[in-house]
CSV table of C-alpha atoms and ligand atoms in Angstrom, one decimal:
chain,number,residue,atom,x,y,z
D,1,MET,CA,208.7,-27.3,-81.8
D,2,LEU,CA,208.1,-29.6,-78.7
D,3,HIS,CA,206.8,-32.6,-80.8
D,4,PRO,CA,205.6,-32.8,-84.6
D,5,ASP,CA,201.9,-33.6,-83.5
D,6,PHE,CA,201.7,-32.5,-79.9
D,7,SER,CA,202.9,-28.7,-79.9
D,8,GLY,CA,202.1,-25.1,-79.2
D,9,ASN,CA,200.3,-23.8,-76.3
D,10,LYS,CA,197.8,-26.9,-76.2
D,11,ALA,CA,200.7,-29.2,-75.5
D,12,ARG,CA,201.5,-27.1,-72.5
D,13,LYS,CA,197.7,-26.7,-71.5
D,14,PHE,CA,197.4,-30.5,-71.8
D,15,TYR,CA,200.8,-31.6,-70.3
D,16,TYR,CA,199.3,-32.3,-67.0
D,17,PHE,CA,197.0,-35.1,-68.7
D,18,PHE,CA,199.9,-36.4,-70.7
D,19,HIS,CA,202.4,-36.5,-67.8
D,20,HIS,CA,200.2,-38.0,-65.0
D,21,ASP,CA,199.4,-41.6,-64.4
D,22,LEU,CA,195.5,-41.2,-64.4
D,23,PRO,CA,194.9,-45.0,-64.4
D,24,HIS,CA,191.2,-44.7,-64.1
D,25,VAL,CA,190.8,-42.8,-67.3
D,26,LYS,CA,189.7,-44.4,-70.5
D,27,LYS,CA,188.1,-41.6,-72.4
D,28,ILE,CA,188.3,-38.0,-73.1
D,29,VAL,CA,185.1,-35.9,-73.5
D,30,SER,CA,185.2,-32.4,-74.8
D,31,TYR,CA,183.5,-30.0,-77.1
D,32,GLY,CA,184.1,-26.8,-79.3
D,33,SER,CA,184.4,-25.9,-82.9
D,34,ALA,CA,185.2,-28.6,-85.6
D,35,GLN,CA,188.3,-26.7,-86.7
D,36,SER,CA,189.9,-26.1,-83.1
D,37,ASN,CA,193.4,-26.5,-82.5
D,38,ALA,CA,192.5,-27.9,-79.1
D,39,MET,CA,190.3,-30.6,-80.6
D,40,TYR,CA,193.4,-31.7,-82.7
D,41,SER,CA,195.7,-31.7,-79.8
D,42,LEU,CA,193.4,-33.7,-77.6
D,43,SER,CA,193.1,-36.3,-80.5
D,44,VAL,CA,196.8,-36.7,-80.3
D,45,LEU,CA,196.8,-36.9,-76.5
D,46,ALA,CA,194.1,-39.5,-76.5
D,47,LYS,CA,196.0,-41.6,-79.1
D,48,MET,CA,199.2,-41.4,-77.2
D,49,ARG,CA,197.6,-42.3,-74.1
D,50,GLY,CA,195.5,-45.2,-75.6
D,51,TRP,CA,192.3,-43.4,-74.5
D,52,GLU,CA,189.0,-42.9,-76.6
D,53,PHE,CA,188.2,-39.5,-77.5
D,54,ALA,CA,184.6,-38.1,-78.0
D,55,TYR,CA,184.1,-34.5,-79.2
D,56,TYR,CA,180.8,-32.7,-79.5
D,57,VAL,CA,180.2,-29.9,-82.0
D,58,ASP,CA,177.0,-28.1,-82.7
D,59,HIS,CA,177.5,-28.0,-86.4
D,60,VAL,CA,180.1,-29.1,-89.1
D,61,ALA,CA,180.3,-26.7,-92.2
D,62,GLU,CA,179.1,-28.5,-95.2
D,63,TYR,CA,182.3,-27.7,-97.2
D,64,LEU,CA,184.5,-29.2,-94.3
D,65,ARG,CA,182.5,-32.4,-93.9
D,66,GLU,CA,182.7,-33.0,-97.6
D,67,ASN,CA,186.4,-31.9,-97.8
D,68,PRO,CA,188.0,-32.8,-94.5
D,69,HIS,CA,191.3,-30.9,-94.0
D,70,GLY,CA,193.3,-29.4,-91.4
D,71,ASN,CA,192.7,-29.9,-87.7
D,72,TYR,CA,189.3,-31.6,-88.5
D,73,LYS,CA,191.0,-34.3,-90.8
D,74,GLY,CA,193.8,-34.7,-88.5
D,75,ALA,CA,191.6,-35.5,-85.5
D,76,LEU,CA,189.5,-37.8,-87.3
D,77,ASP,CA,192.5,-39.7,-88.5
D,78,ASN,CA,193.6,-40.0,-85.0
D,79,GLY,CA,190.3,-41.7,-84.2
D,80,MET,CA,188.3,-39.0,-82.9
D,81,GLN,CA,184.6,-39.8,-82.5
D,82,LEU,CA,182.8,-36.9,-83.7
D,83,ARG,CA,179.3,-36.1,-82.1
D,84,ASP,CA,177.5,-33.7,-84.4
D,85,LEU,CA,174.5,-32.2,-82.5
D,86,ARG,CA,173.2,-30.4,-85.7
D,87,GLN,CA,172.5,-27.1,-84.1
D,88,ALA,CA,171.2,-28.8,-80.7
D,89,GLN,CA,172.8,-27.2,-77.5
D,90,ILE,CA,176.0,-28.5,-76.1
D,91,PRO,CA,175.5,-29.6,-72.6
D,92,LYS,CA,176.6,-27.2,-70.0
D,93,ASP,CA,177.9,-29.5,-67.4
D,94,PRO,CA,180.0,-32.9,-67.6
D,95,GLN,CA,177.2,-34.8,-66.1
D,96,SER,CA,174.8,-34.0,-69.0
D,97,PHE,CA,177.0,-35.6,-71.6
D,98,PRO,CA,175.6,-39.0,-72.8
D,99,GLU,CA,179.0,-40.6,-72.0
D,100,PHE,CA,178.5,-40.0,-68.3
D,101,VAL,CA,177.6,-42.7,-66.2
D,102,GLU,CA,176.7,-42.4,-62.5
D,103,GLY,CA,179.2,-43.9,-60.3
D,104,LYS,CA,182.0,-44.6,-63.1
D,105,ASN,CA,184.9,-42.2,-63.2
D,106,ASP,CA,186.6,-43.3,-66.3
D,107,LEU,CA,185.9,-40.0,-68.3
D,108,LEU,CA,188.3,-37.1,-68.4
D,109,PHE,CA,186.3,-34.0,-69.3
D,110,ILE,CA,188.0,-31.1,-70.8
D,111,GLU,CA,186.4,-27.6,-71.1
D,112,GLU,CA,186.3,-25.9,-74.4
D,113,GLY,CA,189.8,-24.7,-75.4
D,114,GLY,CA,191.4,-26.3,-72.5
D,115,ARG,CA,190.2,-23.8,-70.1
D,116,GLN,CA,190.9,-25.2,-66.7
D,117,LYS,CA,193.1,-25.2,-63.7
D,118,GLU,CA,195.3,-28.2,-64.7
D,119,ALA,CA,196.7,-26.2,-67.6
D,120,GLU,CA,198.8,-24.4,-65.0
D,121,TYR,CA,200.9,-27.4,-64.6
D,122,GLY,CA,202.5,-27.2,-68.3
D,123,ILE,CA,202.3,-23.4,-68.5
D,124,LYS,CA,204.5,-23.2,-65.3
D,125,LEU,CA,207.2,-25.3,-67.2
D,126,LEU,CA,207.0,-22.8,-70.0
D,127,ALA,CA,207.7,-19.9,-67.7
D,128,GLN,CA,210.6,-21.7,-66.1
D,129,GLU,CA,212.1,-22.2,-69.5
D,130,ILE,CA,211.9,-18.5,-70.2
D,131,ILE,CA,213.3,-17.7,-66.9
D,132,ASP,CA,216.3,-20.1,-67.5
D,133,TRP,CA,216.8,-18.5,-71.0
D,134,GLN,CA,216.7,-14.9,-69.3
D,135,GLU,CA,219.4,-16.0,-66.8
D,136,GLU,CA,221.6,-17.6,-69.5
D,137,ASN,CA,221.3,-14.5,-71.6
D,138,ASN,CA,221.3,-11.9,-68.8
D,139,VAL,CA,217.9,-10.5,-69.7
D,140,LYS,CA,216.9,-9.1,-66.5
D,141,MET,CA,213.6,-7.2,-67.5
D,142,LEU,CA,211.1,-8.7,-70.1
D,143,ASN,CA,207.8,-8.0,-71.5
D,144,VAL,CA,206.1,-10.9,-72.8
D,145,PHE,CA,203.3,-10.8,-75.4
D,146,LEU,CA,200.8,-13.6,-76.6
D,147,PRO,CA,197.3,-13.3,-78.1
D,148,SER,CA,194.4,-14.8,-76.2
D,149,GLY,CA,191.4,-17.1,-76.8
D,150,THR,CA,190.3,-18.4,-73.5
D,151,GLY,CA,193.2,-16.4,-71.9
D,152,THR,CA,194.1,-19.6,-69.9
D,153,THR,CA,197.8,-19.4,-71.3
D,154,ALA,CA,198.4,-15.8,-70.7
D,155,LEU,CA,197.1,-15.9,-67.3
D,156,PHE,CA,198.8,-19.0,-65.9
D,157,LEU,CA,202.0,-17.6,-67.5
D,158,GLN,CA,201.8,-14.3,-65.7
D,159,LYS,CA,200.9,-16.2,-62.4
D,160,SER,CA,203.8,-18.5,-62.8
D,161,PHE,CA,206.3,-15.6,-63.2
D,162,SER,CA,205.1,-14.1,-60.1
D,163,CYS,CA,205.3,-17.4,-58.1
D,164,LEU,CA,208.8,-18.7,-59.7
D,165,THR,CA,210.5,-15.2,-59.2
D,166,PRO,CA,208.7,-13.7,-56.1
D,167,HIS,CA,211.9,-11.5,-55.4
D,168,ALA,CA,211.5,-10.1,-58.9
D,169,SER,CA,207.9,-9.6,-58.7
D,170,GLY,CA,206.5,-7.6,-61.6
D,171,LEU,CA,209.8,-7.5,-63.6
D,172,THR,CA,208.3,-9.9,-66.1
D,173,ARG,CA,205.0,-8.5,-67.4
D,174,VAL,CA,202.6,-10.6,-69.6
D,175,TYR,CA,200.7,-8.5,-72.3
D,176,THR,CA,197.8,-10.1,-74.2
D,177,THR,CA,194.9,-9.2,-76.5
D,178,PRO,CA,191.4,-10.7,-76.7
D,179,CYS,CA,190.8,-12.5,-80.0
D,180,VAL,CA,187.7,-14.2,-79.4
D,181,GLY,CA,185.5,-11.8,-77.3
D,182,ASN,CA,186.3,-8.4,-76.0
D,183,SER,CA,188.2,-7.3,-72.8
D,184,ASP,CA,185.3,-7.8,-70.5
D,185,TYR,CA,185.0,-11.3,-71.6
D,186,LEU,CA,188.7,-12.0,-71.1
D,187,LYS,CA,188.8,-10.2,-67.7
D,188,LYS,CA,186.0,-12.5,-66.6
D,189,GLN,CA,187.9,-15.6,-67.8
D,190,PHE,CA,191.0,-14.3,-65.7
D,191,PHE,CA,188.9,-14.0,-62.7
D,192,GLU,CA,187.3,-17.5,-63.0
D,193,LEU,CA,190.9,-19.0,-63.2
D,194,GLU,CA,192.6,-16.6,-60.5
D,195,ARG,CA,191.0,-14.4,-58.0
D,196,ASN,CA,194.2,-12.2,-57.2
D,197,GLU,CA,194.1,-9.5,-59.9
D,198,ASN,CA,197.8,-8.9,-59.5
D,199,ASP,CA,198.4,-12.1,-61.3
D,200,HIS,CA,196.4,-11.0,-64.3
D,201,PRO,CA,198.0,-10.3,-67.6
D,202,HIS,CA,197.8,-6.6,-68.9
D,203,ILE,CA,195.2,-6.3,-71.6
D,204,LEU,CA,195.9,-4.4,-74.9
D,205,THR,CA,193.5,-3.7,-77.6
D,206,LEU,CA,193.0,-2.0,-80.9
D,207,GLU,CA,190.3,0.5,-81.1
D,208,LYS,CA,188.2,-1.0,-83.9
D,209,LYS,CA,186.2,-4.2,-83.0
D,210,HIS,CA,187.5,-7.4,-84.3
D,211,HIS,CA,185.4,-10.6,-85.2
D,212,PHE,CA,187.1,-13.9,-84.5
D,213,GLY,CA,187.7,-16.0,-87.7
D,214,LYS,CA,186.7,-13.1,-90.1
D,215,LEU,CA,189.1,-12.6,-93.1
D,216,TYR,CA,190.6,-9.1,-92.6
D,217,ARG,CA,192.8,-7.8,-95.3
D,218,GLU,CA,195.2,-6.3,-92.6
D,219,ASN,CA,195.5,-9.8,-91.0
D,220,TYR,CA,196.5,-11.5,-94.0
D,221,LYS,CA,199.0,-8.6,-94.9
D,222,ILE,CA,200.7,-8.8,-91.6
D,223,TRP,CA,201.0,-12.4,-91.6
D,224,LEU,CA,202.5,-12.5,-95.2
D,225,LYS,CA,205.1,-9.6,-94.1
D,226,LEU,CA,206.0,-11.7,-90.8
D,227,HIS,CA,206.8,-14.5,-93.0
D,228,GLU,CA,208.8,-12.5,-95.3
D,229,GLU,CA,210.8,-10.8,-92.7
D,230,THR,CA,211.3,-13.5,-90.2
D,231,GLY,CA,210.6,-16.7,-92.1
D,232,VAL,CA,208.4,-17.8,-89.2
D,233,VAL,CA,205.0,-19.4,-90.2
D,234,PHE,CA,202.5,-18.0,-87.7
D,235,ASP,CA,198.9,-19.1,-87.2
D,236,LEU,CA,196.4,-17.3,-89.0
D,237,LEU,CA,193.6,-16.9,-86.5
D,238,TYR,CA,195.3,-15.4,-83.5
D,239,ASP,CA,198.7,-14.2,-84.5
D,240,PRO,CA,197.7,-11.5,-87.1
D,241,LEU,CA,195.7,-9.6,-84.5
D,242,GLY,CA,198.3,-10.3,-81.8
D,243,TRP,CA,201.1,-8.7,-83.9
D,244,ARG,CA,198.8,-5.9,-84.9
D,245,VAL,CA,197.9,-5.1,-81.3
D,246,LEU,CA,201.6,-5.3,-80.1
D,247,LEU,CA,202.7,-2.9,-82.9
D,248,ALA,CA,200.0,-0.6,-82.0
D,249,HIS,CA,201.5,-0.3,-78.5
D,250,PRO,CA,205.3,0.7,-78.9
D,251,GLU,CA,205.5,1.4,-75.3
D,252,VAL,CA,205.9,-2.4,-74.7
D,253,PHE,CA,209.0,-2.3,-76.5
D,254,SER,CA,210.6,-0.2,-73.7
D,255,LYS,CA,212.0,-3.7,-72.5
D,256,PRO,CA,213.1,-6.4,-74.4
D,257,THR,CA,210.0,-8.2,-75.8
D,258,LEU,CA,209.3,-11.8,-76.3
D,259,TYR,CA,206.6,-12.9,-78.6
D,260,ILE,CA,205.3,-16.4,-77.9
D,261,HIS,CA,204.3,-18.7,-80.9
D,262,GLN,CA,201.5,-20.7,-79.7
D,263,GLY,CA,201.5,-23.2,-82.6
D,264,GLY,CA,198.1,-23.9,-84.4
D,265,VAL,CA,199.8,-24.0,-87.9
D,266,LEU,CA,197.7,-27.1,-89.0
D,267,GLY,CA,194.7,-24.8,-88.9
D,268,ASN,CA,196.2,-22.7,-91.6
D,269,GLU,CA,195.1,-25.5,-94.1
D,270,SER,CA,191.7,-24.1,-93.8
D,271,MET,CA,192.5,-20.4,-93.5
D,272,LEU,CA,195.1,-19.8,-96.0
D,273,PRO,CA,192.9,-21.0,-99.1
D,274,ARG,CA,190.1,-18.6,-97.9
D,275,TYR,CA,192.6,-15.6,-97.7
D,276,LYS,CA,194.0,-16.5,-101.1
D,277,ARG,CA,190.6,-16.5,-102.7
D,278,LYS,CA,189.5,-13.4,-101.1
D,279,TYR,CA,192.7,-11.4,-101.6
D,280,PRO,CA,194.1,-12.9,-104.7
D,281,GLU,CA,196.1,-9.5,-105.3
D,282,LEU,CA,198.2,-10.1,-102.0
D,283,LYS,CA,201.0,-12.6,-102.6
D,284,GLY,CA,203.5,-14.3,-100.4
D,285,SER,CA,207.1,-15.1,-101.2
D,286,GLY,CA,208.4,-18.5,-102.0
D,287,ASP,CA,205.9,-21.5,-100.9
D,288,LEU,CA,203.3,-19.3,-99.6
A,1,LIG,C1,194.5,-21.9,-78.5
A,1,LIG,C2,195.4,-20.9,-79.1
A,1,LIG,C3,195.6,-19.8,-78.6
A,1,LIG,C4,194.6,-19.3,-77.4
A,1,LIG,O1,195.1,-19.9,-76.2
A,1,LIG,P1,194.2,-19.5,-74.8
A,1,LIG,O2,195.2,-20.3,-73.9
A,1,LIG,O3,192.9,-20.2,-75.0
A,1,LIG,O4,194.4,-18.2,-74.5
A,1,LIG,C5,196.3,-18.7,-79.1
A,1,LIG,N1,197.0,-19.0,-80.2
A,1,LIG,C6,197.0,-20.3,-80.9
A,1,LIG,C7,197.7,-20.6,-82.1
A,1,LIG,C8,196.1,-21.3,-80.1
A,1,LIG,O5,196.0,-22.6,-80.7
C-alpha cells in the first residue's frame, strides 16, 4: 500500500537506493528469475530514478516469452533490458558482468532478491512504524510473522527491533519460515548479513519438505480461505506456506501476533491461472 508500483517488502529493501542521491549511478545490474518480484520492483526504481536496468536470467520459460504477463511483462514495459543467458551460468561476482568496466563506477549492482546490507535502511523504517503503532495501541508484547525467501527482511526486522528498543530487548520476536531452501540455508543467509545470533529471527517449519513454486493443493486452499475470511489478497508463492506454518504453531499466538503482508501480488497473474487449471474443483468467492 506504499505506492501502486513500488510496494511490499521490495520497496523497503530498495528504499535506500530510492532515497539517497547516488549521482554516479547510471544503471542497475541484477539477476534472478524471470518472474521475480524483486526484478519488477527494480524496474520501477530504475524508471523513477532515470537509470537503465539490465537483468540477467539463465532461462525464460517458452510460455512466458510468448505470452508475457505479470512481473515479467511489467518489468519489460518499464524498459528493463533482459539478458537471457540461455542456460549459461550467471556470473558470480559483479566484476564478471559484461556491463562492468574497470575504473568506472556508474553501475549499481543488486544481489538476487535484494539480499544486501543496504536493505536494513528501509526495513528499519518499517520496524519504527510497527513500534509507533504498538505505542498508539498500547500493544506491549508482540510476535511478528513473515515468510522468508532470502531472509533479508526477517533478519533486519528482528535486528531493528533490538536496536530501536534496547530497553525492551526480546519483547518483540520475529518468526519466519524458509520458503526457498531449508532451515540450514536460511540460517546461513542470516549469518551472512549479521553475525550476532541474538538478532536472528526464530525459524519455524512444517515437518514435510516444501518445494518453492510447486502447486500444492493445501497452499491454494489456504490462500482462497484467507481471501474469503479477510478480504485480503495475499501473494501465492510465499504467503500460503507462511500461513500454514504459522497456524501449525499455535504457541506463537500466546502474544498478539502481527502477520506482515509483503506485497508481490503482481506475481499472482502467473500463479493463479496455473492453480485454477490444476485444481478446477477448488473455487474462490467473487472475483477470484
Ligand atoms: C521477496 C518476497 C519475500 C521474501 O523476502 P526476503 O527478504 O527475500 O526474505 C516474501 N514475500 C513476498 C511477497 C516477496 O515478494
